[in-house]
PDB file of C-alpha atoms in Angstrom:
ATOM      1  CA  ASP A   8      18.971   9.547  -9.522  1.00  0.00           C
ATOM      2  CA  ALA A   9      17.828   6.261 -12.079  1.00  0.00           C
ATOM      3  CA  MET A  10      14.587   5.018 -11.091  1.00  0.00           C
ATOM      4  CA  VAL A  11      11.218   4.216 -11.986  1.00  0.00           C
ATOM      5  CA  ILE A  12       8.730   5.994 -12.246  1.00  0.00           C
ATOM      6  CA  GLN A  13       5.097   5.458 -12.241  1.00  0.00           C
ATOM      7  CA  ASN A  14       2.207   7.867 -12.923  1.00  0.00           C
ATOM      8  CA  PRO A  15      -0.249   8.852 -11.576  1.00  0.00           C
ATOM      9  CA  ARG A  16      -0.287   7.798  -8.176  1.00  0.00           C
ATOM     10  CA  TYR A  17      -3.936   7.709  -7.526  1.00  0.00           C
ATOM     11  CA  GLN A  18      -5.805   7.166 -10.337  1.00  0.00           C
ATOM     12  CA  VAL A  19      -9.710   7.561 -10.487  1.00  0.00           C
ATOM     13  CA  THR A  20     -11.344   6.000 -13.614  1.00  0.00           C
ATOM     14  CA  GLN A  21     -15.421   4.923 -14.205  1.00  0.00           C
ATOM     15  CA  PHE A  22     -16.852   1.381 -14.557  1.00  0.00           C
ATOM     16  CA  GLY A  23     -16.335   0.859 -18.534  1.00  0.00           C
ATOM     17  CA  LYS A  24     -14.223   3.562 -19.330  1.00  0.00           C
ATOM     18  CA  PRO A  25     -10.906   2.610 -20.360  1.00  0.00           C
ATOM     19  CA  VAL A  26      -8.048   4.282 -18.694  1.00  0.00           C
ATOM     20  CA  THR A  27      -3.659   3.710 -19.064  1.00  0.00           C
ATOM     21  CA  LEU A  28      -1.381   4.042 -16.443  1.00  0.00           C
ATOM     22  CA  SER A  29       2.110   5.034 -17.585  1.00  0.00           C
ATOM     23  CA  CYS A  30       5.405   3.332 -16.736  1.00  0.00           C
ATOM     24  CA  SER A  31       9.075   5.480 -17.248  1.00  0.00           C
ATOM     25  CA  GLN A  32      12.617   3.741 -16.840  1.00  0.00           C
ATOM     26  CA  THR A  33      15.902   5.621 -16.399  1.00  0.00           C
ATOM     27  CA  LEU A  34      17.704   2.399 -15.686  1.00  0.00           C
ATOM     28  CA  ASN A  35      18.330   0.960 -19.314  1.00  0.00           C
ATOM     29  CA  HIS A  36      17.021  -1.944 -17.937  1.00  0.00           C
ATOM     30  CA  ASN A  37      15.990  -4.385 -20.887  1.00  0.00           C
ATOM     31  CA  VAL A  38      12.694  -6.492 -19.280  1.00  0.00           C
ATOM     32  CA  MET A  39       9.548  -4.398 -18.135  1.00  0.00           C
ATOM     33  CA  TYR A  40       7.166  -6.326 -16.114  1.00  0.00           C
ATOM     34  CA  TRP A  41       3.807  -4.554 -14.789  1.00  0.00           C
ATOM     35  CA  TYR A  42       2.312  -6.423 -11.608  1.00  0.00           C
ATOM     36  CA  GLN A  43      -1.199  -6.429  -9.630  1.00  0.00           C
ATOM     37  CA  GLN A  44      -1.955  -6.089  -6.076  1.00  0.00           C
ATOM     38  CA  LYS A  45      -5.243  -6.335  -4.600  1.00  0.00           C
ATOM     39  CA  SER A  46      -5.492  -5.609  -0.667  1.00  0.00           C
ATOM     40  CA  SER A  47      -3.397  -7.615   1.712  1.00  0.00           C
ATOM     41  CA  GLN A  48      -2.162 -10.067  -0.831  1.00  0.00           C
ATOM     42  CA  ALA A  49       0.745 -10.369  -2.736  1.00  0.00           C
ATOM     43  CA  PRO A  50       1.582  -8.766  -6.102  1.00  0.00           C
ATOM     44  CA  LYS A  51       0.576 -11.090  -8.931  1.00  0.00           C
ATOM     45  CA  LEU A  52       2.427 -10.717 -12.648  1.00  0.00           C
ATOM     46  CA  LEU A  53      -0.088  -9.506 -15.359  1.00  0.00           C
ATOM     47  CA  PHE A  54       2.554  -9.872 -18.212  1.00  0.00           C
ATOM     48  CA  HIS A  55       6.142  -8.429 -18.604  1.00  0.00           C
ATOM     49  CA  TYR A  56       8.430  -7.364 -22.260  1.00  0.00           C
ATOM     50  CA  TYR A  57      11.867  -8.736 -22.654  1.00  0.00           C
ATOM     51  CA  ASP A  58      12.907  -6.241 -24.783  1.00  0.00           C
ATOM     52  CA  LYS A  59       9.763  -6.184 -27.392  1.00  0.00           C
ATOM     53  CA  ASP A  60       8.888  -9.656 -26.897  1.00  0.00           C
ATOM     54  CA  PHE A  61       5.486  -9.469 -25.007  1.00  0.00           C
ATOM     55  CA  ASN A  62       5.090 -12.443 -22.511  1.00  0.00           C
ATOM     56  CA  ASN A  63       1.130 -12.657 -21.504  1.00  0.00           C
ATOM     57  CA  GLU A  64       0.755 -15.006 -18.371  1.00  0.00           C
ATOM     58  CA  ALA A  65      -1.941 -17.461 -18.302  1.00  0.00           C
ATOM     59  CA  ASP A  66      -4.336 -16.201 -16.310  1.00  0.00           C
ATOM     60  CA  THR A  67      -4.419 -12.096 -17.365  1.00  0.00           C
ATOM     61  CA  PRO A  68      -7.403 -11.419 -18.483  1.00  0.00           C
ATOM     62  CA  ASP A  69      -8.494  -9.976 -21.699  1.00  0.00           C
ATOM     63  CA  ASN A  70      -9.201  -6.430 -20.740  1.00  0.00           C
ATOM     64  CA  PHE A  71      -5.623  -5.806 -19.560  1.00  0.00           C
ATOM     65  CA  GLN A  72      -2.932  -5.015 -22.714  1.00  0.00           C
ATOM     66  CA  SER A  73       0.378  -3.359 -22.621  1.00  0.00           C
ATOM     67  CA  ARG A  74       2.260  -1.463 -25.242  1.00  0.00           C
ATOM     68  CA  ARG A  75       5.649  -0.602 -24.512  1.00  0.00           C
ATOM     69  CA  PRO A  76       7.140   1.838 -27.183  1.00  0.00           C
ATOM     70  CA  ASN A  77      10.669   2.332 -26.442  1.00  0.00           C
ATOM     71  CA  THR A  78      12.671   1.039 -23.691  1.00  0.00           C
ATOM     72  CA  SER A  79      12.296   3.780 -21.786  1.00  0.00           C
ATOM     73  CA  PHE A  80       8.302   3.293 -21.145  1.00  0.00           C
ATOM     74  CA  CYS A  81       5.937   0.889 -20.652  1.00  0.00           C
ATOM     75  CA  PHE A  82       1.751   1.656 -20.837  1.00  0.00           C
ATOM     76  CA  LEU A  83      -0.622  -0.351 -18.939  1.00  0.00           C
ATOM     77  CA  ASP A  84      -4.340  -0.674 -20.718  1.00  0.00           C
ATOM     78  CA  ILE A  85      -7.471  -1.698 -19.887  1.00  0.00           C
ATOM     79  CA  ARG A  86     -10.423  -1.716 -21.939  1.00  0.00           C
ATOM     80  CA  SER A  87     -13.111  -1.699 -19.913  1.00  0.00           C
ATOM     81  CA  PRO A  88     -12.215  -1.228 -15.866  1.00  0.00           C
ATOM     82  CA  GLY A  89     -14.250  -3.391 -13.498  1.00  0.00           C
ATOM     83  CA  LEU A  90     -14.857  -2.796  -9.578  1.00  0.00           C
ATOM     84  CA  GLY A  91     -13.029  -6.138  -9.312  1.00  0.00           C
ATOM     85  CA  ASP A  92      -9.651  -4.228 -11.220  1.00  0.00           C
ATOM     86  CA  ALA A  93      -9.820  -2.087  -8.297  1.00  0.00           C
ATOM     87  CA  ALA A  94      -5.929  -2.318  -7.113  1.00  0.00           C
ATOM     88  CA  MET A  95      -2.368  -1.559  -6.900  1.00  0.00           C
ATOM     89  CA  TYR A  96      -0.855  -1.613  -9.873  1.00  0.00           C
ATOM     90  CA  LEU A  97       3.400  -1.472 -10.067  1.00  0.00           C
ATOM     91  CA  CYS A  98       5.957  -1.641 -12.640  1.00  0.00           C
ATOM     92  CA  ALA A  99       9.300  -2.959 -12.599  1.00  0.00           C
ATOM     93  CA  THR A 100      12.513  -3.416 -14.603  1.00  0.00           C
ATOM     94  CA  SER A 101      15.112  -5.795 -14.569  1.00  0.00           C
ATOM     95  CA  ARG A 102      18.608  -6.270 -16.180  1.00  0.00           C
ATOM     96  CA  ALA A 103      19.800  -9.884 -15.980  1.00  0.00           C
ATOM     97  CA  ARG A 104      16.907 -10.671 -13.884  1.00  0.00           C
ATOM     98  CA  MET A 105      19.040 -10.480 -10.293  1.00  0.00           C
ATOM     99  CA  SER A 106      17.580  -7.557  -9.718  1.00  0.00           C
ATOM    100  CA  TYR A 107      13.987  -5.861  -9.774  1.00  0.00           C
ATOM    101  CA  THR A 108      13.106  -2.130  -9.475  1.00  0.00           C
ATOM    102  CA  PHE A 109       9.996  -1.038  -8.340  1.00  0.00           C
ATOM    103  CA  GLY A 110       7.743   2.557  -9.221  1.00  0.00           C
ATOM    104  CA  SER A 111       5.766   3.464  -6.251  1.00  0.00           C
ATOM    105  CA  GLY A 112       2.533   2.364  -8.142  1.00  0.00           C
ATOM    106  CA  THR A 113      -0.605   3.531  -8.981  1.00  0.00           C
ATOM    107  CA  ARG A 114      -3.903   2.892  -6.942  1.00  0.00           C
ATOM    108  CA  LEU A 115      -6.916   2.505  -9.411  1.00  0.00           C
ATOM    109  CA  THR A 116      -9.900   2.796  -8.182  1.00  0.00           C
ATOM    110  CA  VAL A 117     -13.070   1.985 -10.149  1.00  0.00           C
ATOM    111  CA  VAL A 118     -16.286   3.498  -9.247  1.00  0.00           C
TER     112      VAL A 118
ATOM    113  CA  ALA B  21       6.725 -24.651 -10.793  1.00  0.00           C
ATOM    114  CA  GLN B  22       8.829 -22.044  -8.017  1.00  0.00           C
ATOM    115  CA  SER B  23       6.224 -21.043  -5.520  1.00  0.00           C
ATOM    116  CA  VAL B  24       6.952 -18.849  -1.980  1.00  0.00           C
ATOM    117  CA  THR B  25       5.497 -19.597   1.664  1.00  0.00           C
ATOM    118  CA  GLN B  26       5.494 -17.122   4.140  1.00  0.00           C
ATOM    119  CA  LEU B  27       4.139 -18.783   7.638  1.00  0.00           C
ATOM    120  CA  ASP B  28       3.174 -15.864   9.294  1.00  0.00           C
ATOM    121  CA  SER B  29       0.592 -13.334   7.890  1.00  0.00           C
ATOM    122  CA  GLN B  30       1.002 -10.827  10.854  1.00  0.00           C
ATOM    123  CA  VAL B  31       3.816 -10.852  12.863  1.00  0.00           C
ATOM    124  CA  PRO B  32       3.365  -8.061  16.177  1.00  0.00           C
ATOM    125  CA  VAL B  33       6.750  -7.296  18.189  1.00  0.00           C
ATOM    126  CA  PHE B  34       8.009  -4.713  20.652  1.00  0.00           C
ATOM    127  CA  GLU B  35      10.419  -2.311  19.857  1.00  0.00           C
ATOM    128  CA  GLU B  36      13.877  -3.616  20.309  1.00  0.00           C
ATOM    129  CA  ALA B  37      13.319  -6.879  20.571  1.00  0.00           C
ATOM    130  CA  PRO B  38      14.094  -9.760  17.869  1.00  0.00           C
ATOM    131  CA  VAL B  39      12.317 -10.695  15.122  1.00  0.00           C
ATOM    132  CA  GLU B  40      12.118 -13.405  12.589  1.00  0.00           C
ATOM    133  CA  LEU B  41      10.384 -13.568   9.117  1.00  0.00           C
ATOM    134  CA  ARG B  42      10.183 -17.071   7.974  1.00  0.00           C
ATOM    135  CA  CYS B  43      10.176 -18.284   4.232  1.00  0.00           C
ATOM    136  CA  ASN B  44      10.334 -21.437   2.487  1.00  0.00           C
ATOM    137  CA  TYR B  45      10.468 -21.869  -1.199  1.00  0.00           C
ATOM    138  CA  SER B  46       9.820 -24.237  -3.881  1.00  0.00           C
ATOM    139  CA  SER B  47      11.933 -24.794  -6.715  1.00  0.00           C
ATOM    140  CA  SER B  48      14.027 -27.730  -8.828  1.00  0.00           C
ATOM    141  CA  VAL B  49      16.613 -25.468 -10.018  1.00  0.00           C
ATOM    142  CA  SER B  50      18.800 -23.124  -8.545  1.00  0.00           C
ATOM    143  CA  VAL B  51      17.246 -19.560  -7.161  1.00  0.00           C
ATOM    144  CA  TYR B  52      17.847 -16.130  -6.904  1.00  0.00           C
ATOM    145  CA  LEU B  53      15.839 -15.034  -3.447  1.00  0.00           C
ATOM    146  CA  PHE B  54      14.394 -11.592  -2.767  1.00  0.00           C
ATOM    147  CA  TRP B  55      13.755  -9.821   0.426  1.00  0.00           C
ATOM    148  CA  TYR B  56      11.302  -6.416  -0.577  1.00  0.00           C
ATOM    149  CA  VAL B  57       9.183  -4.565   2.038  1.00  0.00           C
ATOM    150  CA  GLN B  58       6.184  -2.217   1.781  1.00  0.00           C
ATOM    151  CA  TYR B  59       5.317   0.546   2.703  1.00  0.00           C
ATOM    152  CA  PRO B  60       1.735   1.789   3.332  1.00  0.00           C
ATOM    153  CA  ASN B  61       0.577   3.104   0.151  1.00  0.00           C
ATOM    154  CA  GLN B  62       3.788   2.757  -1.528  1.00  0.00           C
ATOM    155  CA  GLY B  63       5.990   0.324  -4.065  1.00  0.00           C
ATOM    156  CA  LEU B  64       8.122  -2.444  -2.992  1.00  0.00           C
ATOM    157  CA  GLN B  65      11.632  -1.824  -1.913  1.00  0.00           C
ATOM    158  CA  LEU B  66      14.647  -3.969  -2.130  1.00  0.00           C
ATOM    159  CA  LEU B  67      15.599  -4.490   1.259  1.00  0.00           C
ATOM    160  CA  LEU B  68      18.253  -7.575   0.235  1.00  0.00           C
ATOM    161  CA  LYS B  69      18.907 -10.659  -2.046  1.00  0.00           C
ATOM    162  CA  TYR B  70      20.725 -13.834  -2.630  1.00  0.00           C
ATOM    163  CA  LEU B  71      22.271 -14.567  -5.837  1.00  0.00           C
ATOM    164  CA  SER B  72      25.223 -16.469  -4.978  1.00  0.00           C
ATOM    165  CA  GLY B  73      28.414 -16.778  -2.679  1.00  0.00           C
ATOM    166  CA  SER B  74      28.058 -16.388   1.135  1.00  0.00           C
ATOM    167  CA  THR B  75      24.484 -17.627   2.237  1.00  0.00           C
ATOM    168  CA  LEU B  76      24.102 -15.125   4.955  1.00  0.00           C
ATOM    169  CA  VAL B  77      23.571 -11.366   3.472  1.00  0.00           C
ATOM    170  CA  GLU B  78      22.741  -7.894   5.120  1.00  0.00           C
ATOM    171  CA  SER B  79      20.868  -5.047   4.252  1.00  0.00           C
ATOM    172  CA  ILE B  80      22.097  -1.893   5.544  1.00  0.00           C
ATOM    173  CA  ASN B  81      19.419  -0.999   8.395  1.00  0.00           C
ATOM    174  CA  GLY B  82      20.480  -4.295  10.172  1.00  0.00           C
ATOM    175  CA  PHE B  83      18.487  -7.211   8.396  1.00  0.00           C
ATOM    176  CA  GLU B  84      20.146 -10.201   7.507  1.00  0.00           C
ATOM    177  CA  ALA B  85      18.930 -13.411   5.919  1.00  0.00           C
ATOM    178  CA  GLU B  86      20.399 -16.389   5.321  1.00  0.00           C
ATOM    179  CA  PHE B  87      19.615 -18.863   2.369  1.00  0.00           C
ATOM    180  CA  ASN B  88      19.858 -22.902   3.426  1.00  0.00           C
ATOM    181  CA  LYS B  89      19.517 -25.154   0.389  1.00  0.00           C
ATOM    182  CA  SER B  90      18.530 -27.729   2.527  1.00  0.00           C
ATOM    183  CA  GLN B  91      15.732 -26.592   4.374  1.00  0.00           C
ATOM    184  CA  THR B  92      14.845 -24.888   1.268  1.00  0.00           C
ATOM    185  CA  SER B  93      14.429 -21.315   3.545  1.00  0.00           C
ATOM    186  CA  PHE B  94      15.303 -17.646   3.283  1.00  0.00           C
ATOM    187  CA  HIS B  95      13.990 -16.303   6.868  1.00  0.00           C
ATOM    188  CA  LEU B  96      14.916 -12.542   7.342  1.00  0.00           C
ATOM    189  CA  ARG B  97      16.074 -11.800  10.961  1.00  0.00           C
ATOM    190  CA  LYS B  98      17.033  -8.567  12.937  1.00  0.00           C
ATOM    191  CA  PRO B  99      18.316  -8.315  16.205  1.00  0.00           C
ATOM    192  CA  SER B 100      16.458  -5.213  17.482  1.00  0.00           C
ATOM    193  CA  VAL B 101      13.400  -3.657  15.679  1.00  0.00           C
ATOM    194  CA  HIS B 102      12.303  -0.458  15.772  1.00  0.00           C
ATOM    195  CA  ILE B 103       9.087   1.594  15.577  1.00  0.00           C
ATOM    196  CA  SER B 104       9.663   2.606  11.796  1.00  0.00           C
ATOM    197  CA  ASP B 105      10.228  -1.371  10.959  1.00  0.00           C
ATOM    198  CA  THR B 106       6.390  -1.732  10.769  1.00  0.00           C
ATOM    199  CA  ALA B 107       5.794  -2.479   7.235  1.00  0.00           C
ATOM    200  CA  GLU B 108       4.738  -5.705   5.025  1.00  0.00           C
ATOM    201  CA  TYR B 109       7.673  -7.873   3.741  1.00  0.00           C
ATOM    202  CA  PHE B 110       7.097  -9.896   1.057  1.00  0.00           C
ATOM    203  CA  CYS B 111       9.757 -12.829   0.108  1.00  0.00           C
ATOM    204  CA  ALA B 112      10.157 -13.424  -3.811  1.00  0.00           C
ATOM    205  CA  VAL B 113      12.145 -16.257  -5.490  1.00  0.00           C
ATOM    206  CA  SER B 114      13.389 -16.415  -8.995  1.00  0.00           C
ATOM    207  CA  ASP B 115      14.886 -19.144 -10.808  1.00  0.00           C
ATOM    208  CA  ARG B 116      15.697 -20.605 -14.649  1.00  0.00           C
ATOM    209  CA  GLY B 117      12.970 -22.550 -14.631  1.00  0.00           C
ATOM    210  CA  SER B 118      10.353 -20.332 -14.979  1.00  0.00           C
ATOM    211  CA  ASN B 119      12.308 -17.850 -16.885  1.00  0.00           C
ATOM    212  CA  TYR B 120      13.182 -15.621 -14.228  1.00  0.00           C
ATOM    213  CA  LYS B 121      10.048 -14.474 -13.090  1.00  0.00           C
ATOM    214  CA  LEU B 122       9.692 -13.052  -9.872  1.00  0.00           C
ATOM    215  CA  THR B 123       7.167 -14.757  -7.451  1.00  0.00           C
ATOM    216  CA  PHE B 124       6.019 -13.260  -4.121  1.00  0.00           C
ATOM    217  CA  GLY B 125       4.882 -14.734  -0.856  1.00  0.00           C
ATOM    218  CA  LYS B 126       1.258 -13.868   0.725  1.00  0.00           C
ATOM    219  CA  GLY B 127       3.583 -11.300   2.541  1.00  0.00           C
ATOM    220  CA  THR B 128       3.835 -10.447   6.023  1.00  0.00           C
ATOM    221  CA  LEU B 129       3.111  -7.745   8.326  1.00  0.00           C
ATOM    222  CA  LEU B 130       5.548  -6.827  11.032  1.00  0.00           C
ATOM    223  CA  THR B 131       3.722  -4.590  13.526  1.00  0.00           C
ATOM    224  CA  VAL B 132       6.348  -3.261  16.505  1.00  0.00           C
ATOM    225  CA  ASN B 133       4.481  -1.720  19.120  1.00  0.00           C
ATOM    226  CA  PRO B 134       6.393   0.698  21.569  1.00  0.00           C
TER     227      PRO B 134
END
């Protein structure tokens, strides 16, 4: 089945140690998104790629970066994770922006 | 700028009772509207969506939502809920003015009690 896959499902990282979360899709959608969702809150858009064009949200901290080497893969890099970055990170894809498909998420814990 | 308001943060109901989860949006242009469901420690699953056409949209598991342009609402309803419907429900909107970014409401936790 076509889907959005996020790895790993759970990630524990040390305070200040760089961490990378990955997302892959078999839907061949041209838009990919990264959302941050803290406990009991709505998902918050960090950035998105429209094809290779990177779009950063104005309030996304510089600590967060993203890479999209090809249509299928997208990575979220957190350069120096702080305790406040502990959250669920959701990857989503879209074609024509009338339908958005989400992955199962990566739960990030910072110790 | 678009925004979504979910008026109820928590809705407890008994099994087999009807339920309505309220959603209001703000946008100056035509919109696409979505309801997503999220179970603990999982991603978001699309429940139903309104893009155009009939204002009443239905999901395969008995939920329905009606787009009301005059009241800028997209309330979610189910005539008889099950224990398994217990989850967090998010209303979301995307519009041409925001470059079709998906903006979420704060969510409503539906708890179905036996």
